[in-house]
Coordinates of C-alpha atoms in Angstrom, one line a residue:
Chain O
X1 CA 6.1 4.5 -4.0
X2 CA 7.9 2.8 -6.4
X3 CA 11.4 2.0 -4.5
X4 CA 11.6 -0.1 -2.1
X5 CA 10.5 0.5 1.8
X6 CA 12.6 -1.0 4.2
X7 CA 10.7 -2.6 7.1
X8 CA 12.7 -2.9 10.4
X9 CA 11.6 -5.4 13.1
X10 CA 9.8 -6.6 10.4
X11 CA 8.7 -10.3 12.6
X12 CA 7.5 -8.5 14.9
X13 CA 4.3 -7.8 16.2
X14 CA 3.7 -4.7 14.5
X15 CA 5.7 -5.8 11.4
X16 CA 3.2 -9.1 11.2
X17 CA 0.1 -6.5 11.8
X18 CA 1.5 -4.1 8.2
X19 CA 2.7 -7.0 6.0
X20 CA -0.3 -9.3 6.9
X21 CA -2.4 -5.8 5.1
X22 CA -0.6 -4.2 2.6
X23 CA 2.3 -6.9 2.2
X24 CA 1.3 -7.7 -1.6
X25 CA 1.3 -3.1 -2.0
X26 CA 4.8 -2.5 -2.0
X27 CA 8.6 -3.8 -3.1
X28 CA 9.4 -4.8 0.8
X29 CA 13.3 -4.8 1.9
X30 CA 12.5 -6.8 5.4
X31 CA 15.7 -6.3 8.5
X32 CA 15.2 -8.2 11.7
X33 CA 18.1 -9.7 14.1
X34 CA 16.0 -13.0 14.0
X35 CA 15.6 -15.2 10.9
X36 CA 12.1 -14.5 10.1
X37 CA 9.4 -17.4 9.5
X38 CA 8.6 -18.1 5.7
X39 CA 5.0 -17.5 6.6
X40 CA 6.3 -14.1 8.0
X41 CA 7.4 -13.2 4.6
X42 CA 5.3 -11.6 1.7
X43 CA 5.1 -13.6 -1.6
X44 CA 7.7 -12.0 -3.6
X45 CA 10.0 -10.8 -1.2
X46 CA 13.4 -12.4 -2.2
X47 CA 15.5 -13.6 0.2
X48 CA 17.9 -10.8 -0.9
X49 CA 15.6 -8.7 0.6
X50 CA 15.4 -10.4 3.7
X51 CA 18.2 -9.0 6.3
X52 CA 19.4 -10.4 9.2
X53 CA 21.0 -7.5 11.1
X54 CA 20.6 -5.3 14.2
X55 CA 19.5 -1.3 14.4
X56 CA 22.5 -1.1 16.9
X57 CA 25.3 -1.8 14.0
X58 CA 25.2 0.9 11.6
X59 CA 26.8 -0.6 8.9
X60 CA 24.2 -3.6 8.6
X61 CA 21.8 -0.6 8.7
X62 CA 23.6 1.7 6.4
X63 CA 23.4 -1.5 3.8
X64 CA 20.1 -2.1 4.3
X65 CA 18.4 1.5 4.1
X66 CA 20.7 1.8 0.8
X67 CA 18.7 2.2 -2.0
X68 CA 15.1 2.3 -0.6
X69 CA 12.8 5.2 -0.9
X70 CA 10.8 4.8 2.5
X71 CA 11.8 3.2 5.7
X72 CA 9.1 1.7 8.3
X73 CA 11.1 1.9 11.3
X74 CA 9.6 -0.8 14.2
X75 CA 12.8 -2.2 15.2
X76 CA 14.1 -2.2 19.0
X77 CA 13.2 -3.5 22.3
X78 CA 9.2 -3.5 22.8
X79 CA 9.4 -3.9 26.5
X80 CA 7.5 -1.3 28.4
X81 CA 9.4 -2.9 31.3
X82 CA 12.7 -2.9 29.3
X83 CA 15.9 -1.8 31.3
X84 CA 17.8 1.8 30.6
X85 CA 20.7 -0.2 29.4
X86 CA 18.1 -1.9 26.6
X87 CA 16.5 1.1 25.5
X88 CA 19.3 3.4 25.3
X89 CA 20.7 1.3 22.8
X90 CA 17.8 -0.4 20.9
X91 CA 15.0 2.5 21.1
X92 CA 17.6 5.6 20.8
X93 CA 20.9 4.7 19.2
X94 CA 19.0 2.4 17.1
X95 CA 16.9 5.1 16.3
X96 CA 19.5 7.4 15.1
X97 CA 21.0 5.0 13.2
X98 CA 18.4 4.6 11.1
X99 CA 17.2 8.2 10.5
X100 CA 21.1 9.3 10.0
X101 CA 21.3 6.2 7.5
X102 CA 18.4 6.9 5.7
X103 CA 19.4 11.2 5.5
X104 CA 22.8 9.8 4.0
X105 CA 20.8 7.9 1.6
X106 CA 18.8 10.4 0.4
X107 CA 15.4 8.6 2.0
X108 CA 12.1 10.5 1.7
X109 CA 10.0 9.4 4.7
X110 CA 10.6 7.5 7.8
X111 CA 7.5 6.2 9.5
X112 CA 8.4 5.9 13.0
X113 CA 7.2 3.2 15.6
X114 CA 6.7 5.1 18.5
X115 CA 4.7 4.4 21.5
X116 CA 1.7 5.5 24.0
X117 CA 3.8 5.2 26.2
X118 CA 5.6 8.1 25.5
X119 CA 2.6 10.3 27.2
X120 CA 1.6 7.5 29.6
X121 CA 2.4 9.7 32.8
X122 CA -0.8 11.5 31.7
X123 CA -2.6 9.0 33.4
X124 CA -2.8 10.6 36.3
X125 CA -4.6 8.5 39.6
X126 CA -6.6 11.5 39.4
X127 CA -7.5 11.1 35.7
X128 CA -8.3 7.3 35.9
X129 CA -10.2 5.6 35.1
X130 CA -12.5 7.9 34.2
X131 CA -10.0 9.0 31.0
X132 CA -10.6 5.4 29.5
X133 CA -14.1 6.0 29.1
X134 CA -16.5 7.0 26.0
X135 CA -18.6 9.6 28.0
X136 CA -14.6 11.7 29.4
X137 CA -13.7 14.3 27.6
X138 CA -9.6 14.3 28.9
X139 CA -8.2 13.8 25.3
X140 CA -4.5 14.3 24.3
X141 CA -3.8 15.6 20.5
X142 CA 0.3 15.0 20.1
X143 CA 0.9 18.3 20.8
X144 CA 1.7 18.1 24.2
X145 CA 5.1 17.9 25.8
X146 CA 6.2 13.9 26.1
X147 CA 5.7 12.4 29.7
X148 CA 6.4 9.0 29.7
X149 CA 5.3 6.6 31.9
X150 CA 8.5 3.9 31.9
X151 CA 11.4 4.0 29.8
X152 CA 10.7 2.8 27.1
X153 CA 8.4 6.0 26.9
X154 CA 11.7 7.8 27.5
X155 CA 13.1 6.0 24.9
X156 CA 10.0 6.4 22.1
X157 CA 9.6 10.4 22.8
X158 CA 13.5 10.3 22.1
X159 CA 13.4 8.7 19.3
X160 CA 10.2 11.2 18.2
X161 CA 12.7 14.0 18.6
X162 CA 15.6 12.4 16.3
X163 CA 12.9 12.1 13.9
X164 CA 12.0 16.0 14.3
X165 CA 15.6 17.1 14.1
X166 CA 16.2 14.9 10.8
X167 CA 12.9 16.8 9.3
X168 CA 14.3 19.9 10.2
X169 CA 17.8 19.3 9.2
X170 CA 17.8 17.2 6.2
X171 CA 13.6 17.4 5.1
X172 CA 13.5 14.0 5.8
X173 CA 9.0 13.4 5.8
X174 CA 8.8 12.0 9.4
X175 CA 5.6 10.8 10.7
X176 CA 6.2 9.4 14.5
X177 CA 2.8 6.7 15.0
X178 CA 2.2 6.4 19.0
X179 CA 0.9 2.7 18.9
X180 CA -1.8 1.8 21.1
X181 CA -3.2 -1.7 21.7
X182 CA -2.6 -3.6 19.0
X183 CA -3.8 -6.7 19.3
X184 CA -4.9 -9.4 16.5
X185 CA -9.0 -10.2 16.0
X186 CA -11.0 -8.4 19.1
X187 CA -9.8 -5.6 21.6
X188 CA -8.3 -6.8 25.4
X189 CA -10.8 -8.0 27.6
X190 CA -11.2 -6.9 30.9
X191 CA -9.2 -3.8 30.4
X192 CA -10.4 -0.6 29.9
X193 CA -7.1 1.0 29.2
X194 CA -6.3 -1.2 26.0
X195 CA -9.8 -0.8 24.9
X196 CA -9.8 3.2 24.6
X197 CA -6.5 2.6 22.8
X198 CA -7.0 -0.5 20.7
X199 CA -5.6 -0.7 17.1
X200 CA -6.4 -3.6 15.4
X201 CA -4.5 -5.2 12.5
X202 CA -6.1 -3.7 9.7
X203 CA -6.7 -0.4 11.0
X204 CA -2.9 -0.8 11.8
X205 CA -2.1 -1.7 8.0
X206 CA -3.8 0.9 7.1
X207 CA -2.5 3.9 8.7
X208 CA 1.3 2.8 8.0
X209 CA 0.2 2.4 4.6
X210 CA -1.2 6.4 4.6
X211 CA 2.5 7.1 6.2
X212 CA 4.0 5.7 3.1
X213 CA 1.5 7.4 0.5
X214 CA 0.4 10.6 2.3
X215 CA 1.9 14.2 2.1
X216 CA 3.3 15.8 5.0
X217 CA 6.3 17.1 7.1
X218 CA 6.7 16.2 10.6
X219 CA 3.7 14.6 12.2
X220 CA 3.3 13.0 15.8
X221 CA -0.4 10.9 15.7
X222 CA -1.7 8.5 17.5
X223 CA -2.2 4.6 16.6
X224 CA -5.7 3.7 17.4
X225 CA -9.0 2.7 16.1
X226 CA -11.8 4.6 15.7
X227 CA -12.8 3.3 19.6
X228 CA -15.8 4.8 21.2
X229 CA -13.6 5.0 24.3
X230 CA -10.7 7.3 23.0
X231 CA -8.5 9.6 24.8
X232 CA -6.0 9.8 22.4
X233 CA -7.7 12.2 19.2
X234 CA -7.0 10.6 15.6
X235 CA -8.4 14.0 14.3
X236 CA -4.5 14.8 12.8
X237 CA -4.3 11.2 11.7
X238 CA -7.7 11.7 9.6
X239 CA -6.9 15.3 8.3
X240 CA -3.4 15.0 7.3
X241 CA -2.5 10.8 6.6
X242 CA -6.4 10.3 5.2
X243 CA -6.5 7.6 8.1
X244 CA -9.9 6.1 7.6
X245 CA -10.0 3.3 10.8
X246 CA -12.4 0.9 10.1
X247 CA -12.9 -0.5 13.3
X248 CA -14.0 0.4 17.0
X249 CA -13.5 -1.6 20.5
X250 CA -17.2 -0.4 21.3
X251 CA -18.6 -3.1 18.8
X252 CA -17.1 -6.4 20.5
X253 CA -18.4 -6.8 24.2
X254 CA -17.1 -9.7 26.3
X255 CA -19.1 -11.0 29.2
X256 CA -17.8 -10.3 32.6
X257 CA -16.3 -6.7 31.3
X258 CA -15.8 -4.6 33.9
X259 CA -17.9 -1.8 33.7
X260 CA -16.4 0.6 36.6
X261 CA -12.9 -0.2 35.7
X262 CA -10.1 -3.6 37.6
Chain T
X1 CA 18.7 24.0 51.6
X2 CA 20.8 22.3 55.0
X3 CA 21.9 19.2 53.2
X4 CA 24.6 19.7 50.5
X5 CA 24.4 20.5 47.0
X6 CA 25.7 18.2 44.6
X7 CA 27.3 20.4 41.3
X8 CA 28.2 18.1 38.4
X9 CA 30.5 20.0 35.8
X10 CA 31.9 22.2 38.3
X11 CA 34.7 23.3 36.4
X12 CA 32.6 24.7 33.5
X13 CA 32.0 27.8 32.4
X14 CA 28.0 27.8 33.6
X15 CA 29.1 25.9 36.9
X16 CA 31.8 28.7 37.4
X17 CA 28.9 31.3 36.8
X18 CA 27.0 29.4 39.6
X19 CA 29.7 29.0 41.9
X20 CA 31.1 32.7 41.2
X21 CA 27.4 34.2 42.3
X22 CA 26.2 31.7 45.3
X23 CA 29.5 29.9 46.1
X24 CA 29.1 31.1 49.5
X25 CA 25.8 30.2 50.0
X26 CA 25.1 26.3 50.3
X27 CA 27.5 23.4 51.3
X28 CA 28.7 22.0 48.2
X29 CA 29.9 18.9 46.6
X30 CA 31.4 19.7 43.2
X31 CA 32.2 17.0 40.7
X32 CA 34.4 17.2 37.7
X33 CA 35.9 14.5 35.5
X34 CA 38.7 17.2 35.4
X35 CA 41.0 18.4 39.0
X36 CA 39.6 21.7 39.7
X37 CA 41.8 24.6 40.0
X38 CA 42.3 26.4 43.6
X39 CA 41.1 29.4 42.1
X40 CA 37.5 27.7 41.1
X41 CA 36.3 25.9 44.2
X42 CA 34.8 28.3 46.9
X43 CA 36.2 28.9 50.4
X44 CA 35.3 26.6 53.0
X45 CA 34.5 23.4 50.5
X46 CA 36.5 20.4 51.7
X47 CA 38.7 18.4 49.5
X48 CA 36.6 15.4 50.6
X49 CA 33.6 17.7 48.5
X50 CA 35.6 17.5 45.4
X51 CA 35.7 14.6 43.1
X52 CA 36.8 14.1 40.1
X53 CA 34.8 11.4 38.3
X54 CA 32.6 11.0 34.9
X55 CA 29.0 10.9 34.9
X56 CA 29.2 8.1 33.0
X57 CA 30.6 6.2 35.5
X58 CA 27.6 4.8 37.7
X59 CA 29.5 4.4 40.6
X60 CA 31.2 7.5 41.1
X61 CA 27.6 9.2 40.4
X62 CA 25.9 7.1 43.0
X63 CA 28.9 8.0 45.2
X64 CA 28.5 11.7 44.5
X65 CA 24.9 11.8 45.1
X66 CA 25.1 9.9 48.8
X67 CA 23.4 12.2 51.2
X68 CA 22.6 15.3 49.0
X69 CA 19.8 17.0 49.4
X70 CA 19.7 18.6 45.7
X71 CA 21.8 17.8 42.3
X72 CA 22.4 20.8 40.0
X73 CA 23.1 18.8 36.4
X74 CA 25.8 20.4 34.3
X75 CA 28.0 18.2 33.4
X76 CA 28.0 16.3 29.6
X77 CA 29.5 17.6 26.6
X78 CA 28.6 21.0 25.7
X79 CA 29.8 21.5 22.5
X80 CA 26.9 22.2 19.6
X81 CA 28.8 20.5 17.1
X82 CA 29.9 17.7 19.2
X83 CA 29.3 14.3 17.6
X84 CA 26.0 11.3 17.9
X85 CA 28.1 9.2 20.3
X86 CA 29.6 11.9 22.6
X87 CA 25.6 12.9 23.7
X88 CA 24.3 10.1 23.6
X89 CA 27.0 8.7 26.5
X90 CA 27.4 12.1 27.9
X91 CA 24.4 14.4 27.4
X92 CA 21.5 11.6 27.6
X93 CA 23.1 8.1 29.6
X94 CA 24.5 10.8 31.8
X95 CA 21.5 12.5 32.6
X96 CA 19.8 9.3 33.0
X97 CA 22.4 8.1 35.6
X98 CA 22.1 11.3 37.4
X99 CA 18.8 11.3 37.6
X100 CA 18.3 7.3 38.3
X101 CA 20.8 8.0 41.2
X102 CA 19.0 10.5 42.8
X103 CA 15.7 9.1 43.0
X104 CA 18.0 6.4 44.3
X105 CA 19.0 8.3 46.9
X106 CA 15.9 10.5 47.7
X107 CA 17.2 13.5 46.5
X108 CA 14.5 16.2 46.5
X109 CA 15.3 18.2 43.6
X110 CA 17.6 18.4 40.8
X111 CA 18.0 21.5 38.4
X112 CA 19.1 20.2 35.0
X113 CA 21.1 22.3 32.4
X114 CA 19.0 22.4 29.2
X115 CA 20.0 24.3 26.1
X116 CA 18.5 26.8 23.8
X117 CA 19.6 24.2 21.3
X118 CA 16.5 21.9 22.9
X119 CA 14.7 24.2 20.5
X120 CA 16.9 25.3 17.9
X121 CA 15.4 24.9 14.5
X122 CA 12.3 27.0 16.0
X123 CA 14.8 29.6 14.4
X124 CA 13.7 29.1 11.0
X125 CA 14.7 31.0 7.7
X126 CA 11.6 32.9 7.6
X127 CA 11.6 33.9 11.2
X128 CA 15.1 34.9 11.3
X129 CA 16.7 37.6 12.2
X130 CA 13.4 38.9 12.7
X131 CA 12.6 37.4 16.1
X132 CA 16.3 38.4 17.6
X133 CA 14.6 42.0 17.5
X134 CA 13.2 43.9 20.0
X135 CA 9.7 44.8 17.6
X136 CA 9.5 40.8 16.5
X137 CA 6.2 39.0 18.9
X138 CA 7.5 35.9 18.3
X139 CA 8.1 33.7 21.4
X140 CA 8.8 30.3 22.9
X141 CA 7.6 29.8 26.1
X142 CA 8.4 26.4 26.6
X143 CA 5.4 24.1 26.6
X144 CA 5.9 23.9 22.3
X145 CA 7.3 20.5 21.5
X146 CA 11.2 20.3 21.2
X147 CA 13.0 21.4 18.5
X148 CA 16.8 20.7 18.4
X149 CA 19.0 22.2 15.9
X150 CA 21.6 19.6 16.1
X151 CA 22.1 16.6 18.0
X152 CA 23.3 18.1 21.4
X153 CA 20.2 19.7 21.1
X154 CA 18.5 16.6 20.8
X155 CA 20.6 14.7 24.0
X156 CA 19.3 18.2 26.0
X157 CA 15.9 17.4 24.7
X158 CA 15.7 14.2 25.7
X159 CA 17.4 14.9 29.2
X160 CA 14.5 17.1 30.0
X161 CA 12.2 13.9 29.1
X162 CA 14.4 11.4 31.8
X163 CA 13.6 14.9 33.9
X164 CA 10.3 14.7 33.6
X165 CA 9.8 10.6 33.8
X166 CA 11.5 11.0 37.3
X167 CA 9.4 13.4 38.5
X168 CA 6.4 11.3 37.4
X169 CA 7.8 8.9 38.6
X170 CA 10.0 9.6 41.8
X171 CA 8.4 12.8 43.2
X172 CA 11.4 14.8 42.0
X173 CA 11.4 18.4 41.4
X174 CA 13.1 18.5 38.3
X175 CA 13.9 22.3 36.7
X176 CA 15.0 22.3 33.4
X177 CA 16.9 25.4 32.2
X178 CA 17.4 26.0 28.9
X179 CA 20.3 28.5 29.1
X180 CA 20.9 31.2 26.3
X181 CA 24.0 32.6 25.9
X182 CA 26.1 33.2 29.1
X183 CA 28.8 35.5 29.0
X184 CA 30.9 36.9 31.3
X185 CA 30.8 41.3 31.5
X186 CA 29.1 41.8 28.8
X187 CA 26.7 40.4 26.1
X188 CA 28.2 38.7 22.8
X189 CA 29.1 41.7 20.3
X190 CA 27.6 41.6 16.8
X191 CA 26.0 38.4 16.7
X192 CA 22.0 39.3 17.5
X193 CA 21.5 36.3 18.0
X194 CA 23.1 36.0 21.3
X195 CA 22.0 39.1 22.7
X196 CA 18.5 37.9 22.3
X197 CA 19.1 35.1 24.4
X198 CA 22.1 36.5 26.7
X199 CA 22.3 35.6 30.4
X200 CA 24.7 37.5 32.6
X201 CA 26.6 35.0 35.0
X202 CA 25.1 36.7 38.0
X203 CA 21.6 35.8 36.7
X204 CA 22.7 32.6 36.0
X205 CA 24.0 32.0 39.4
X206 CA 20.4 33.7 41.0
X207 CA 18.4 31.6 38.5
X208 CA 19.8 28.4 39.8
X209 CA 19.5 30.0 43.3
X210 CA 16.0 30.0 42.4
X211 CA 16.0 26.4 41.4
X212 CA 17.3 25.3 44.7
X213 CA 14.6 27.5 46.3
X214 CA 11.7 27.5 45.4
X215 CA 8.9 25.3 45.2
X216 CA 7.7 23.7 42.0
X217 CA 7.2 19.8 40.2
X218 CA 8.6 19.9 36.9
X219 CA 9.5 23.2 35.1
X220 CA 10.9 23.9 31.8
X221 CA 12.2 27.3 32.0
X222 CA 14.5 29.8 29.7
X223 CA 17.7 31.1 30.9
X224 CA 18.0 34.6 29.7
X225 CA 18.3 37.9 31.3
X226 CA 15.9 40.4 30.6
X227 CA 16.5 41.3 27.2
X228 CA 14.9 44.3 25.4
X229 CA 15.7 41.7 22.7
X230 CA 13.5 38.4 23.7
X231 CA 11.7 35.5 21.9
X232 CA 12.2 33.2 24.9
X233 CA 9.4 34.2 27.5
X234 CA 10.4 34.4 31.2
X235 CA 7.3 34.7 32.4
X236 CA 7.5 31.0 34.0
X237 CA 10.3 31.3 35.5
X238 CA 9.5 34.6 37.3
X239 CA 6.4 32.9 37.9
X240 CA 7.3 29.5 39.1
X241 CA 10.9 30.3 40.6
X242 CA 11.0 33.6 41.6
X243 CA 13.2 34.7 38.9
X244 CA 14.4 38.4 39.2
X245 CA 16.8 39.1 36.2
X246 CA 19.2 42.1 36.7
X247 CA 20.8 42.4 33.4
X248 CA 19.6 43.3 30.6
X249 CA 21.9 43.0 27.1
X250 CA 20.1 46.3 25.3
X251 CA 21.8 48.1 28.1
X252 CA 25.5 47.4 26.7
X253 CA 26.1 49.3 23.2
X254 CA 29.2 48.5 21.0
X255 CA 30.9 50.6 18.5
X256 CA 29.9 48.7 15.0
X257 CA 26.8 46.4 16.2
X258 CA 24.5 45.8 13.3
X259 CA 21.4 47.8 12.9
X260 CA 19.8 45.2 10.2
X261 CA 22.0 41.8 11.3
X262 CA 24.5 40.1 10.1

């Protein structure tokens, strides 16, 4: 990719997670509505190419997304807790903002941050916690119908459908990334849930770096590692990103883990 | 049904359809951000049962929905065309408020008006007009991901989603009908198309009978009649609901109608 990618909500957790990978790969444009850190920002970034803006006001957007080739799109409220009034205008307004900028702009892909949460009513009292375990079967694929669990879940399998509308409409390359557990160094203790759907950094890195580099049309896959406990499948992340995760929550074990679930 | 039946968008053209079949049959409360006309509420409802208010405005909803036992969810804008920011107060904060409402309120079950549009650009270039025939096997029976073909499509999409999170959530029975082409008489002349997906008003009126009927959790059903022509099934909702379709639109022949399309 040799324009630009735009990175939005790029001080944030997931933002930290790519840039600390592949922040030296690629000629970053970075937007957050925060200043961000100067450790936050790759070497070589100018500080024309760091925005302050929102996803919420289009123009700062519209200016941003202008001239870049990809668009990482992470921005909006991370809150699985977060209010209607939040998400409906950070996580779906937001979200249409971008993908409509970017189809104006003549933008190739759009890597979307979306969420586990967006099939987290799957996790059914009568599934748990059995689902969070290596030796269950119960495995979801991306191709079932969204059932969200809060919200924001609402607000992430929206924002997947924007994404599928500006494929279809304007052949926009959309690949919507459900992120898991992403947390920095070893899995969650004590939690059986964020183990079977840990991503760690680099594994995180990784597979937005496949969304910028891979060939494809519309894709929904699932942000994980390669965990022995796994109910989310990374089978269409492998076949058609080339996601190769490197790491697995099986190989770090924690005294006093639970072994028949909290 | 012995509680009332709350009818947002009475004034429509699919709430008219309703009202026009199984006005007689429930206790209604009707709510319009328009003044109904004499002519278009049924006998017997009081003008205390009519209110004019916007399903965008919280109170009035909440006011509506007091001591319903069942929402039918028309109202929003219903234009294809219409713009980003009209479905996105109307189609998808106004479901949401609907829907918050009557979980709020322990409403049992709300029937929501989905689109065809929910799945649109299933209608691609190499399908079409193929599937509008008779002989074409192609068919969407409603457990495929969304598809919108423009952006009301997408607020109808992502209505069915707050559907389904407050049925998850609340213990809602939430149908979603994705209604085809309601006409009144007869079926749309010379546009395939619509015949495919043509529902007669008194179907329309039975299949939200149906929905305030019958016992289900969430549904995502098509609302067609029972079309020769067909690539929506309606196998679920004769299934789930009960659905008995009278009409038919390969029984209504018009001088000129295209053999090979249009």
């Amino acid at each position: 990719m040799d324009d630009p990618v735009l990175l939005t909500g790029a001080g944030g957790r997931v933002g930290q997670a790519i840039l600390g990978g592949i922040g030296s790969e690629y000629d970053w444009r970075l937007l957050d509505r925060e200043p961000l850190a100067e450790e936050d920002i790759p070497d070589g970034v100018s500080d024309d190419d760091v925005v302050i803006g929102d996803v919420t006001d289009e123009e700062a957007v519209r200016e941003a997304v202008d001239g870049v080739g990809a668009v990482i799109h992470l921005a909006g409220d991370p809150r699985p807790t977060a209010p209607w009034d939040s998400v409906l205008r950070n996580n779906i307004d937001g979200a249409h903002t971008v993908f409509d900028a970017a189809a104006d702009s003549g933008v190739e892909r759009v890597a979307f941050a979306s969420s586990n949460h967006a099939v987290g009513a799957y996790e059914t009292d009568e599934r748990t916690p059995d689902m969070y375990r290596a030796d269950d079967e119960y495995q979801l694929n991306g191709s079932e119908l969204p059932r969200p669990s809060n919200l924001y879940g609402v607000s992430k399998a929206s924002g997947e459908i924007i994404g599928r509308f500006y494929h279809d409409e304007h052949g926009i390359s959309v690949a919507c990334v459900r992120i898991g557990n992403l947390t920095k160094g070893h899995p969650p203790k004590e939690y059986e849930r964020g183990q079977a759907m840990w991503l760690s950094h680099r594994d995180c890195a990784h597979l937005f770096d496949r969304c910028l580099r891979a060939e494809y049309g519309y894709e929904i896959v699932f942000g994980i590692s390669d965990n022995d406990r796994k109910y989310y499948s990374i089978d269409r992340a492998r076949e058609v990103l080339g996601y190769e995760p490197q790491d697995n929550s099986a190989e770090f074990t924690f005294e006093g883990d639970p072994k028949d679930g909290v």
